[in-house]
PDB file of N, CA and C in Angstrom:
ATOM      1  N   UNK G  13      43.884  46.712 122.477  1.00 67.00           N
ATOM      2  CA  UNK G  13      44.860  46.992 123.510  1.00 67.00           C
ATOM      3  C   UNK G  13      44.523  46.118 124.714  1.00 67.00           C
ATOM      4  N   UNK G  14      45.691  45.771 125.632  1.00 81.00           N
ATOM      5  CA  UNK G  14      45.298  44.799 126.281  1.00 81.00           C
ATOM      6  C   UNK G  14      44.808  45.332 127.857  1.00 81.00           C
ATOM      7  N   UNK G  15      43.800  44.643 128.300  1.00 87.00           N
ATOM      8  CA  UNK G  15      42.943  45.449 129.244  1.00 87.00           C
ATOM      9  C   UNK G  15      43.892  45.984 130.495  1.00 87.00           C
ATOM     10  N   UNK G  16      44.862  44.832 131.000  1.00 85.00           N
ATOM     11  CA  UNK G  16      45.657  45.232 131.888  1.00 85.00           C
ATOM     12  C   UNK G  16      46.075  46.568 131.830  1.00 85.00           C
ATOM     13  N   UNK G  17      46.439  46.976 130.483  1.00 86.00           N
ATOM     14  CA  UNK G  17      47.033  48.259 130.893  1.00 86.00           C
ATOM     15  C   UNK G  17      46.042  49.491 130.002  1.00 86.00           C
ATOM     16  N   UNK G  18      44.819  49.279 129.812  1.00 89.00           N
ATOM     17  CA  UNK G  18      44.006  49.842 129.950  1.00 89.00           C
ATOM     18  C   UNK G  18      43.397  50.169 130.986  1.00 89.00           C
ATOM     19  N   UNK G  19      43.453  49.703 131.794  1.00 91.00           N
ATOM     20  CA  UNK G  19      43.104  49.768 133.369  1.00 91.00           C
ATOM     21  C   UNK G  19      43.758  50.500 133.764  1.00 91.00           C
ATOM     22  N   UNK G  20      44.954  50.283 133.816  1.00 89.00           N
ATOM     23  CA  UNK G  20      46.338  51.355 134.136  1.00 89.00           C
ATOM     24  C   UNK G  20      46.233  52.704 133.917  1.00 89.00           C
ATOM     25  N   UNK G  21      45.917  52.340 132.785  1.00 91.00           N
ATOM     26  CA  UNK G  21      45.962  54.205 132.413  1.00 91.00           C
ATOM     27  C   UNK G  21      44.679  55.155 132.885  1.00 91.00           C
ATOM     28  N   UNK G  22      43.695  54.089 132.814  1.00 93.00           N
ATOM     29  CA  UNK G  22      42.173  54.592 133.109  1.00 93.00           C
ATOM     30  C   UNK G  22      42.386  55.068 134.974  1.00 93.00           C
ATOM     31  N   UNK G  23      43.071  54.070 135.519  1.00 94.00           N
ATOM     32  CA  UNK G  23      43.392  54.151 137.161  1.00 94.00           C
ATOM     33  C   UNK G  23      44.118  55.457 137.255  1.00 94.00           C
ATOM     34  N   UNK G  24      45.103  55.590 136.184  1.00 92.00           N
ATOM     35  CA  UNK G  24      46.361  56.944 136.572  1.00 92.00           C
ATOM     36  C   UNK G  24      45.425  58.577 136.023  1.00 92.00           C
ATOM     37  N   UNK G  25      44.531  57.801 135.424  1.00 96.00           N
ATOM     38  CA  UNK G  25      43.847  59.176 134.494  1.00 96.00           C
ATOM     39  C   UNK G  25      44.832  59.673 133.152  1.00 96.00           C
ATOM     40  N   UNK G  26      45.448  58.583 132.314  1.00 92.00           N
ATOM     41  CA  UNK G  26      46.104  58.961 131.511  1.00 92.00           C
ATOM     42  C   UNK G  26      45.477  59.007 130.479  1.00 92.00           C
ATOM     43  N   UNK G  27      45.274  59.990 129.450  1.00 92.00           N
ATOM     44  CA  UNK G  27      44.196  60.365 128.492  1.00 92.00           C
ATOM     45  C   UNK G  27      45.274  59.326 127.190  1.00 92.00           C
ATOM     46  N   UNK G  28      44.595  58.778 126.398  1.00 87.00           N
ATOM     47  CA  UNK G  28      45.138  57.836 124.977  1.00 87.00           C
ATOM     48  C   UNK G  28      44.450  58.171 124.668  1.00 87.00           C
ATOM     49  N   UNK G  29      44.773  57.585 122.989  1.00 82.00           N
ATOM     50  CA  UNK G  29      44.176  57.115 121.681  1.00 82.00           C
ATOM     51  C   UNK G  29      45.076  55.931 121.130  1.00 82.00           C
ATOM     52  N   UNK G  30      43.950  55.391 121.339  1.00 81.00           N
ATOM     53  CA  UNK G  30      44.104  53.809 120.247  1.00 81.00           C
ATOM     54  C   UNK G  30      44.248  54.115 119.438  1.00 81.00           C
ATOM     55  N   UNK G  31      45.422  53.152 118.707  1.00 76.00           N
ATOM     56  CA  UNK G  31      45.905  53.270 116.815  1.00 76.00           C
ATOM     57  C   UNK G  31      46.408  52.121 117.098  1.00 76.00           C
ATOM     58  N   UNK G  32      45.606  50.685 116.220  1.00 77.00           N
ATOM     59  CA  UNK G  32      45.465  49.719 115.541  1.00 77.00           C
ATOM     60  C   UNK G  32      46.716  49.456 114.281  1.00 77.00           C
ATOM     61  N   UNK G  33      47.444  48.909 114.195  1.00 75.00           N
ATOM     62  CA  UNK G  33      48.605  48.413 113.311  1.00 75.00           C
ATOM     63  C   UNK G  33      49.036  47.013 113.825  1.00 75.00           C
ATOM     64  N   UNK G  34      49.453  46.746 112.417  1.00 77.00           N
ATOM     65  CA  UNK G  34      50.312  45.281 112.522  1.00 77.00           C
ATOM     66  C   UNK G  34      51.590  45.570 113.506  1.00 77.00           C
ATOM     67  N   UNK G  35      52.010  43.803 114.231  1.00 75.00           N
ATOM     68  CA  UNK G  35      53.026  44.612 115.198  1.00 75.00           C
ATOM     69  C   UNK G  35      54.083  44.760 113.853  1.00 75.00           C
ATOM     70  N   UNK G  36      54.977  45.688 114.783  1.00 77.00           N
ATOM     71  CA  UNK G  36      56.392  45.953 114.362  1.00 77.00           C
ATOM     72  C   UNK G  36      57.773  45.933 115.298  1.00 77.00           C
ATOM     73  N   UNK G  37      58.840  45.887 114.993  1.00 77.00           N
ATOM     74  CA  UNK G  37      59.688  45.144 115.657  1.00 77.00           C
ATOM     75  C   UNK G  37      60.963  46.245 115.680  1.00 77.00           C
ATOM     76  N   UNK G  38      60.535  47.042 114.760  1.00 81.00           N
ATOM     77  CA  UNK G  38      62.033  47.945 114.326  1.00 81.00           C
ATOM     78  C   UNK G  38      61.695  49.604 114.259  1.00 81.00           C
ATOM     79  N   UNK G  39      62.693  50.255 114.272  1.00 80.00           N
ATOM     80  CA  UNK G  39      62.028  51.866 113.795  1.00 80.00           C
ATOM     81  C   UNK G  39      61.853  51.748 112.342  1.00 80.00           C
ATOM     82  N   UNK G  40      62.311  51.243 111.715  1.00 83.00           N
ATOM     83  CA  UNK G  40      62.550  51.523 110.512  1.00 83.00           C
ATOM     84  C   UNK G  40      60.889  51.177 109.706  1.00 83.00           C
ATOM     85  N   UNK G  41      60.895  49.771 110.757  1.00 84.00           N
ATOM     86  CA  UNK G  41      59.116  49.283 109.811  1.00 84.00           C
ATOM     87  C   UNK G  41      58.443  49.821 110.622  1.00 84.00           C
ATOM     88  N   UNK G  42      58.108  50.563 111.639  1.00 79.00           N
ATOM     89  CA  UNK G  42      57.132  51.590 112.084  1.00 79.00           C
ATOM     90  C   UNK G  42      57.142  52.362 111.034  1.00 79.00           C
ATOM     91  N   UNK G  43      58.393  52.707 110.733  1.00 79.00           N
ATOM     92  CA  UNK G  43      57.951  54.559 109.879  1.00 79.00           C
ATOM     93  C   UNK G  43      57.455  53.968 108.235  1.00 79.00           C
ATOM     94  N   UNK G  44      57.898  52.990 107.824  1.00 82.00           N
ATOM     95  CA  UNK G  44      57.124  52.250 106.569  1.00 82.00           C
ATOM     96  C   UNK G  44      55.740  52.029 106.785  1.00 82.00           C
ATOM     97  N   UNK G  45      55.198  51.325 107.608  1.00 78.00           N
ATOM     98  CA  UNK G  45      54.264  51.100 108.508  1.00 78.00           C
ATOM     99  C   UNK G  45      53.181  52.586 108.532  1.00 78.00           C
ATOM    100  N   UNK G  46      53.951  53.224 109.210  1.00 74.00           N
ATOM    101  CA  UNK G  46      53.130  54.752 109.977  1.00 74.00           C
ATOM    102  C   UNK G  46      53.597  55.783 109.599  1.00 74.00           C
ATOM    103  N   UNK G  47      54.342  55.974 109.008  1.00 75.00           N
ATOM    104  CA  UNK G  47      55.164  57.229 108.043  1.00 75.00           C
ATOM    105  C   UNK G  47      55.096  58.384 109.325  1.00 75.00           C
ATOM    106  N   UNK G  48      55.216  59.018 109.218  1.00 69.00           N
ATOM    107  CA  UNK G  48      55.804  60.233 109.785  1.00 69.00           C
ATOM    108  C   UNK G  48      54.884  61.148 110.147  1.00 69.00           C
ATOM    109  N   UNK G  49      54.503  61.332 111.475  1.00 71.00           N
ATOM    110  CA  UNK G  49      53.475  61.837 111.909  1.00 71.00           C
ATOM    111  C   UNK G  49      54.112  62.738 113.539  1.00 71.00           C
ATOM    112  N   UNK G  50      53.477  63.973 112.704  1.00 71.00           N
ATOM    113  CA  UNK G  50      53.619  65.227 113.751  1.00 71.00           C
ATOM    114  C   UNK G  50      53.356  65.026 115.272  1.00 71.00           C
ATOM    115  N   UNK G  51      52.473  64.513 115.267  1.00 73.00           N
ATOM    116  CA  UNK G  51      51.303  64.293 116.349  1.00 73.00           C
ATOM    117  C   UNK G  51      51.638  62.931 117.275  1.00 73.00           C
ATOM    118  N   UNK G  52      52.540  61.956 116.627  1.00 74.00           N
ATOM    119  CA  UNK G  52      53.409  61.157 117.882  1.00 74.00           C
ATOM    120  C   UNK G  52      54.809  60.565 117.465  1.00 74.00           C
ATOM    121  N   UNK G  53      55.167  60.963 119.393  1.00 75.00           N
ATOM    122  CA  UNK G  53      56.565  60.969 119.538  1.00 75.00           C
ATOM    123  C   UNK G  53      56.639  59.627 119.096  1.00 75.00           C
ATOM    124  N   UNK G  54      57.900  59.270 118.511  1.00 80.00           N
ATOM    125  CA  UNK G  54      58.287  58.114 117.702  1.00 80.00           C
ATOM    126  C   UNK G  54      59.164  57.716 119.070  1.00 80.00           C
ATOM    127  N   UNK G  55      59.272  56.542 119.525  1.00 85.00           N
ATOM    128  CA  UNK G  55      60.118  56.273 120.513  1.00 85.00           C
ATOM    129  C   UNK G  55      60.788  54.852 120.346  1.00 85.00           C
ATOM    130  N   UNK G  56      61.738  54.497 121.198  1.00 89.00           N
ATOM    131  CA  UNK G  56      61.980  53.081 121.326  1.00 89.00           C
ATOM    132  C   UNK G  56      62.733  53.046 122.559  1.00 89.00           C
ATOM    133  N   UNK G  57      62.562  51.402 122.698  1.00 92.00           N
ATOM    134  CA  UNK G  57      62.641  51.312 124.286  1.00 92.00           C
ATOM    135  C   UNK G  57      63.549  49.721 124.269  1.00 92.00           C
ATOM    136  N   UNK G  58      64.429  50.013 125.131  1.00 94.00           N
ATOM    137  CA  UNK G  58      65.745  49.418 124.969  1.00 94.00           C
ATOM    138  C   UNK G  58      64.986  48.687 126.528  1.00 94.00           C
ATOM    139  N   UNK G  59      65.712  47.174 126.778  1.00 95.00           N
ATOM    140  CA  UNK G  59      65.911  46.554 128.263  1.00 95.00           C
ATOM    141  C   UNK G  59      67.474  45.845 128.299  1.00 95.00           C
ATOM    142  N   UNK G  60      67.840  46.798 128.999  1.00 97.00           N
ATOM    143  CA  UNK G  60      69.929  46.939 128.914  1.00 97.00           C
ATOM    144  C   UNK G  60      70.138  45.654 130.664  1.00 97.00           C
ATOM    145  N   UNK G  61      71.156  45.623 130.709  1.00 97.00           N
ATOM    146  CA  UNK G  61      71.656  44.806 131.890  1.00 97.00           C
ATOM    147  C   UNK G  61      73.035  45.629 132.205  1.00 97.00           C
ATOM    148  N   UNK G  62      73.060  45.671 133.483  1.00 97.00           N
ATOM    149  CA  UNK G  62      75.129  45.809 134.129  1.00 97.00           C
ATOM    150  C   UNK G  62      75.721  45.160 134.688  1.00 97.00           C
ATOM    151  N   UNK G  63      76.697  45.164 134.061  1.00 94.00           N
ATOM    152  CA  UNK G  63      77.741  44.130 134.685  1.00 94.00           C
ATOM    153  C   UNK G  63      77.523  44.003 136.086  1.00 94.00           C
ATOM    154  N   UNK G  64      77.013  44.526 136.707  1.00 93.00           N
ATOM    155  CA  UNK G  64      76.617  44.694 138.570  1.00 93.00           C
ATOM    156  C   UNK G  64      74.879  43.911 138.616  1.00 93.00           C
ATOM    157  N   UNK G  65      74.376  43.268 137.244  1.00 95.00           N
ATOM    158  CA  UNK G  65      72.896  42.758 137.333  1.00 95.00           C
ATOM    159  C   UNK G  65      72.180  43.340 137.704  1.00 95.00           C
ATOM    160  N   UNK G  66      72.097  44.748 137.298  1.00 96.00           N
ATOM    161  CA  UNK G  66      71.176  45.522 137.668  1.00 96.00           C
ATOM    162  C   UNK G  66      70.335  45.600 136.213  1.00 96.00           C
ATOM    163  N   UNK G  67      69.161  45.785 136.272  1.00 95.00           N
ATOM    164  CA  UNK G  67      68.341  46.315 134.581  1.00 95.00           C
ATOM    165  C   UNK G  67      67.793  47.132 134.912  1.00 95.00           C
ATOM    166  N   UNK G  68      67.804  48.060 133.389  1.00 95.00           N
ATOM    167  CA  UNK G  68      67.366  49.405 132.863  1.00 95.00           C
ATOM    168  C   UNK G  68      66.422  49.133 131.691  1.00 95.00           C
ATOM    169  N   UNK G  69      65.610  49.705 131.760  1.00 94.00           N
ATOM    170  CA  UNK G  69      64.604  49.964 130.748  1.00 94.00           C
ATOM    171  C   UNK G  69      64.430  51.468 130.157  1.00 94.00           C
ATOM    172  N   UNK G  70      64.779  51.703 129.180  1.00 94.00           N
ATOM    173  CA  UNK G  70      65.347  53.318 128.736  1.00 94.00           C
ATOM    174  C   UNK G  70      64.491  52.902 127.639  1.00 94.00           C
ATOM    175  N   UNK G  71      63.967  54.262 127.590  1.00 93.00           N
ATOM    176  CA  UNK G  71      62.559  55.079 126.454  1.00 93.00           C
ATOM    177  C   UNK G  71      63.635  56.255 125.953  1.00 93.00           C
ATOM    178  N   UNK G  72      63.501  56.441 124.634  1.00 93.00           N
ATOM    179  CA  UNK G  72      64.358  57.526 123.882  1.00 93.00           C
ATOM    180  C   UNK G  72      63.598  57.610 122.383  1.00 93.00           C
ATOM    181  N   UNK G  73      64.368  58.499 121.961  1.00 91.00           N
ATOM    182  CA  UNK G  73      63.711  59.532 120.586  1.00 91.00           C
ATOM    183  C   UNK G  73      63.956  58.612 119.326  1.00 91.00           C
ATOM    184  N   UNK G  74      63.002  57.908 118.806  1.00 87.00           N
ATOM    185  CA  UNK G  74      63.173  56.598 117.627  1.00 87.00           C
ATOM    186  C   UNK G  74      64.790  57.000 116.852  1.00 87.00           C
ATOM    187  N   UNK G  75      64.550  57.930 116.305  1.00 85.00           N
ATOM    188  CA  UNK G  75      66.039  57.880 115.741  1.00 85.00           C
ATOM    189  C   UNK G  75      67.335  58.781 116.096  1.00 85.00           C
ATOM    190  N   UNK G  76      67.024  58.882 117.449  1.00 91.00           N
ATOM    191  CA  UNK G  76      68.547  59.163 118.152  1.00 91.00           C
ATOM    192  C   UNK G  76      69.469  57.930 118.212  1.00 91.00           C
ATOM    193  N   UNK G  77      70.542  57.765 118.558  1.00 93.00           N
ATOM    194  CA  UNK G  77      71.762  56.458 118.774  1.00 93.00           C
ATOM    195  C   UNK G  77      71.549  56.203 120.243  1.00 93.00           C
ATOM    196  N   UNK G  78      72.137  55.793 120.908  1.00 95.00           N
ATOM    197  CA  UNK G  78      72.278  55.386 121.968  1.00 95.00           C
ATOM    198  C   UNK G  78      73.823  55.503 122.217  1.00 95.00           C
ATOM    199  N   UNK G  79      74.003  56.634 122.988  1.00 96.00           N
ATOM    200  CA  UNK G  79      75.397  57.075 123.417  1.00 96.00           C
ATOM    201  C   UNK G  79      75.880  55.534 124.636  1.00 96.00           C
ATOM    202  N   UNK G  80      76.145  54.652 124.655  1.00 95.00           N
ATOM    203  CA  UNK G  80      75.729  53.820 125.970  1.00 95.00           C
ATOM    204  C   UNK G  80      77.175  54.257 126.817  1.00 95.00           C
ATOM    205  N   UNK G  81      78.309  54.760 126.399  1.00 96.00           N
ATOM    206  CA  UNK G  81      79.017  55.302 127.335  1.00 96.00           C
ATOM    207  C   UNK G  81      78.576  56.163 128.168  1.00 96.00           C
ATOM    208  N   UNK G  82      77.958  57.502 127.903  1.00 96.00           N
ATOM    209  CA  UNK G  82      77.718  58.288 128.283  1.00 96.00           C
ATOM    210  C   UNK G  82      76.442  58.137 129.222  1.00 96.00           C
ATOM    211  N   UNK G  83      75.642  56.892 128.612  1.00 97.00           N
ATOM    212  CA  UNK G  83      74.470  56.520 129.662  1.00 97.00           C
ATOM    213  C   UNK G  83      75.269  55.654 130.894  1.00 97.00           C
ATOM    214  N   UNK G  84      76.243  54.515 130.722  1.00 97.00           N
ATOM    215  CA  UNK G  84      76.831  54.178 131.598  1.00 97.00           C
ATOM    216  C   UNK G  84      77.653  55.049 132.791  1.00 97.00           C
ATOM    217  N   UNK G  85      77.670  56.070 132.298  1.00 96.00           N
ATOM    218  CA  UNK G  85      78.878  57.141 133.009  1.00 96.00           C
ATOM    219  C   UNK G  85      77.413  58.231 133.921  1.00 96.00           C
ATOM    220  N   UNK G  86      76.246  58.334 133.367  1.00 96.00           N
ATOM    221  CA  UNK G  86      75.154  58.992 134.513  1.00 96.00           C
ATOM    222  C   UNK G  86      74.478  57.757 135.141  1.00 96.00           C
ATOM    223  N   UNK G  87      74.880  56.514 134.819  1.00 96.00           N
ATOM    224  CA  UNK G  87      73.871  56.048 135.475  1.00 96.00           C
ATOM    225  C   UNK G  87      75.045  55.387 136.572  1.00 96.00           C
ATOM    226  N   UNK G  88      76.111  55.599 136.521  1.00 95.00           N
ATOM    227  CA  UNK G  88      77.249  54.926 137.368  1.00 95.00           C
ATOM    228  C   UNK G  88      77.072  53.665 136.960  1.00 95.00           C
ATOM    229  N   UNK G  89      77.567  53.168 136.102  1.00 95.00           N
ATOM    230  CA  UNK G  89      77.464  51.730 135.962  1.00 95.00           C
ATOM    231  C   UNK G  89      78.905  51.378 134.448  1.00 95.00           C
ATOM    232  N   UNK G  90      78.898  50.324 134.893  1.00 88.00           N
ATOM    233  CA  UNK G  90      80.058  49.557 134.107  1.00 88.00           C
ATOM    234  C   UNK G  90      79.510  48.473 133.206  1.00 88.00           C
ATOM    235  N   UNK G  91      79.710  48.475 131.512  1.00 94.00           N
ATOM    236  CA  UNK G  91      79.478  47.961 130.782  1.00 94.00           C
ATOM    237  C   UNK G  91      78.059  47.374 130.726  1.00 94.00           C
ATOM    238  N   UNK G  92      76.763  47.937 129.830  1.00 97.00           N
ATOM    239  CA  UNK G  92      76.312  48.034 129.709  1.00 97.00           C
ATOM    240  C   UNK G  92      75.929  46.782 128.744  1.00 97.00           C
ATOM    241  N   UNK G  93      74.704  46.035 128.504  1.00 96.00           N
ATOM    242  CA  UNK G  93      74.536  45.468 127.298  1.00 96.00           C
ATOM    243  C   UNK G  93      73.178  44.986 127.368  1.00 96.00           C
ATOM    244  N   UNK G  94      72.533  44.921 126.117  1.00 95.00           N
ATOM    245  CA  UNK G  94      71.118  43.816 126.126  1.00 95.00           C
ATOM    246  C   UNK G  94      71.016  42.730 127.087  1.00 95.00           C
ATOM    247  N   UNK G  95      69.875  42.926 127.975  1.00 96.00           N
ATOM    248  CA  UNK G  95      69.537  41.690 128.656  1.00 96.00           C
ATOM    249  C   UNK G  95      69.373  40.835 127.486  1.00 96.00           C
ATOM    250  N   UNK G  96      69.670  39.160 128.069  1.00 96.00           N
ATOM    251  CA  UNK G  96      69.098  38.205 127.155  1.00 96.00           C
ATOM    252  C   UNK G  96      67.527  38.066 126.845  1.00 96.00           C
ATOM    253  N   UNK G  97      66.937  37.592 126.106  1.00 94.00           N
ATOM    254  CA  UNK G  97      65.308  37.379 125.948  1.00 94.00           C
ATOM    255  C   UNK G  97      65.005  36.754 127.161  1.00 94.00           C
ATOM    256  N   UNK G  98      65.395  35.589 127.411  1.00 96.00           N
ATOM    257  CA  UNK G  98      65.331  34.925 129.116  1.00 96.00           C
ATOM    258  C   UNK G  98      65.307  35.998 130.093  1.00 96.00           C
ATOM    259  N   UNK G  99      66.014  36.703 130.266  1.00 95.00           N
ATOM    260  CA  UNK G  99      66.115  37.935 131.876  1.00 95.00           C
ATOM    261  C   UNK G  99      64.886  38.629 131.387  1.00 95.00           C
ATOM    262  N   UNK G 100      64.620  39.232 129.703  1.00 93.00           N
ATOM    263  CA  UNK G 100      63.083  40.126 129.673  1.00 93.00           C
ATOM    264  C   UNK G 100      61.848  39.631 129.587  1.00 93.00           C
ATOM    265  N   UNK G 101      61.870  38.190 129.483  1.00 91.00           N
ATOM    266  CA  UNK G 101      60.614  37.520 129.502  1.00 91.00           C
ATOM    267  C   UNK G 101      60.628  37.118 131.020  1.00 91.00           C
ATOM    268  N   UNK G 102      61.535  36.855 132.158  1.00 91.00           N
ATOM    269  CA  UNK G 102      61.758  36.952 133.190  1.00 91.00           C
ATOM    270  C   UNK G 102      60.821  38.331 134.110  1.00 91.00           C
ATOM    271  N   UNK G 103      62.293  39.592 133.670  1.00 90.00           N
ATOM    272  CA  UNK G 103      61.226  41.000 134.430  1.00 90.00           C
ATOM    273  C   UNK G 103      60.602  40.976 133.842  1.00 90.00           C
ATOM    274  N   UNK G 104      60.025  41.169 132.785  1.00 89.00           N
ATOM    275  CA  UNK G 104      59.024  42.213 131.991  1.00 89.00           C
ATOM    276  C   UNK G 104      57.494  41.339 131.127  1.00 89.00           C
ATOM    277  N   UNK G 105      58.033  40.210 131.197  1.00 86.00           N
ATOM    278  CA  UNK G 105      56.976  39.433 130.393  1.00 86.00           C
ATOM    279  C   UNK G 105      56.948  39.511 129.100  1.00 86.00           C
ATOM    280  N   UNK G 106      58.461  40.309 128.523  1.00 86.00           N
ATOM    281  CA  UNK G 106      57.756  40.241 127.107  1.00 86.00           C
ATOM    282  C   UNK G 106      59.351  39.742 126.452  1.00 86.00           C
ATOM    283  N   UNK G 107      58.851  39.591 124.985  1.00 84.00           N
ATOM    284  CA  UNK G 107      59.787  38.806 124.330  1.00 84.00           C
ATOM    285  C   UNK G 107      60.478  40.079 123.316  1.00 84.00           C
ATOM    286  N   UNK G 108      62.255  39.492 122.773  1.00 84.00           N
ATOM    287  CA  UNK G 108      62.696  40.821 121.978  1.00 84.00           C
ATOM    288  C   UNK G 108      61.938  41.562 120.858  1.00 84.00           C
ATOM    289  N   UNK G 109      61.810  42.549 120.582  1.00 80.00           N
ATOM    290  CA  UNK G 109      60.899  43.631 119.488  1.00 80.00           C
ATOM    291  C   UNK G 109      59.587  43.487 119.996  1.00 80.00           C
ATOM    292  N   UNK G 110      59.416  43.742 121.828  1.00 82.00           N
ATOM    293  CA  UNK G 110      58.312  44.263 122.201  1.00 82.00           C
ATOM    294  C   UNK G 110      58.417  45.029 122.957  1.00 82.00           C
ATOM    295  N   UNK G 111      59.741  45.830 123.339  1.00 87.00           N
ATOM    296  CA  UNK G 111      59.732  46.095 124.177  1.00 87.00           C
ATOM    297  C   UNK G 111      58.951  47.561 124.405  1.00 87.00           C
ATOM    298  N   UNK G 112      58.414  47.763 125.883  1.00 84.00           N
ATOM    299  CA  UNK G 112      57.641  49.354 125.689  1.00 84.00           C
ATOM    300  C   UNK G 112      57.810  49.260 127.392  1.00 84.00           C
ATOM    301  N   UNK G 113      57.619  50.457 127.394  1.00 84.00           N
ATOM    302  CA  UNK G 113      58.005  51.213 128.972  1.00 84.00           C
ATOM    303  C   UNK G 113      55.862  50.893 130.064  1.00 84.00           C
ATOM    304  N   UNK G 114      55.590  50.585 129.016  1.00 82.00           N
ATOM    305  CA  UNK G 114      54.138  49.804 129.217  1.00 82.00           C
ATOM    306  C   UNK G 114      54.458  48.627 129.615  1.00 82.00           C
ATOM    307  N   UNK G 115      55.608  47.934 129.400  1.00 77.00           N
ATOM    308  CA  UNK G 115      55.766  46.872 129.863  1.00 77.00           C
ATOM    309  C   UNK G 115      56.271  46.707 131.208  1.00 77.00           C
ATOM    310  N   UNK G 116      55.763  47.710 131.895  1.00 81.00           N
ATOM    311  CA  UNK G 116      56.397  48.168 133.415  1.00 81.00           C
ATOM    312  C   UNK G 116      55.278  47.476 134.425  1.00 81.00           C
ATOM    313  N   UNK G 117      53.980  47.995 133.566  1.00 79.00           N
ATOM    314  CA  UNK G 117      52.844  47.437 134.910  1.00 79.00           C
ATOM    315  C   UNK G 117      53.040  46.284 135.069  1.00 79.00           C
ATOM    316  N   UNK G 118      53.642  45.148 133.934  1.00 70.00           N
ATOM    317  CA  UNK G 118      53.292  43.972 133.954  1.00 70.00           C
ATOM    318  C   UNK G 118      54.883  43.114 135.461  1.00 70.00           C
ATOM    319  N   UNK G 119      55.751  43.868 135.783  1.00 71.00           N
ATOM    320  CA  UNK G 119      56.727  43.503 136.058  1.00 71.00           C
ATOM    321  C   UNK G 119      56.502  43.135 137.448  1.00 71.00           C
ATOM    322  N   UNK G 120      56.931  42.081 137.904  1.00 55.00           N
ATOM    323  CA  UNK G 120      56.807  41.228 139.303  1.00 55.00           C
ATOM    324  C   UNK G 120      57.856  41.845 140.299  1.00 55.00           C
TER     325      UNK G 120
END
């Protein structure tokens, strides 16, 4: 794990456990990957753009949908869509099928 945000968590007092795997890019090859386990929340983490250039970084339940009307309509915003890889390697430093809400400390 990479120290930066080992630090992070060690600074916030956030208690982990390391678990070592090949990366993965999708829900689908996580759960091939890591099969189905009680003990962690399965998540995925979207980096959206609005038509107003604003970005969102949304964490949700691996295999829920993504209502994006209904997220556009609480978050007040108009048409919703994937930032390009350029705008998330931009904020976030990272490239598409990495995205994680960990990728927050790293943001300028």
């Amino acid at each position: 794990m990479d120290e930066t945000l080992i630090a992070y968590l060690k600074r916030h007092n956030i208690n982990y456990k390391i678990q070592n795997h090949k990366a993965v890019f999708t829900v689908a090859e996580h759960e091939r990957l890591l099969g189905e386990n009680p003990e962690i929340l399965h998540t995925k983490s979207l980096f959206l753009k609005s038509e107003s250039s604003k970005f969102y970084l949304i964490s949700m339940y691996a295999k829920k949908r993504l209502d994006i009307r209904s997220l556009e309509k609480e978050l007040k915003e108009k048409k919703l869509h994937f930032a390009s890889p350029e705008e998330l390697k931009e904020n976030l430093n990272l490239r598409p099928g990495s995205v994680s809400i960990f990728g927050m400390i790293y943001a300028s």
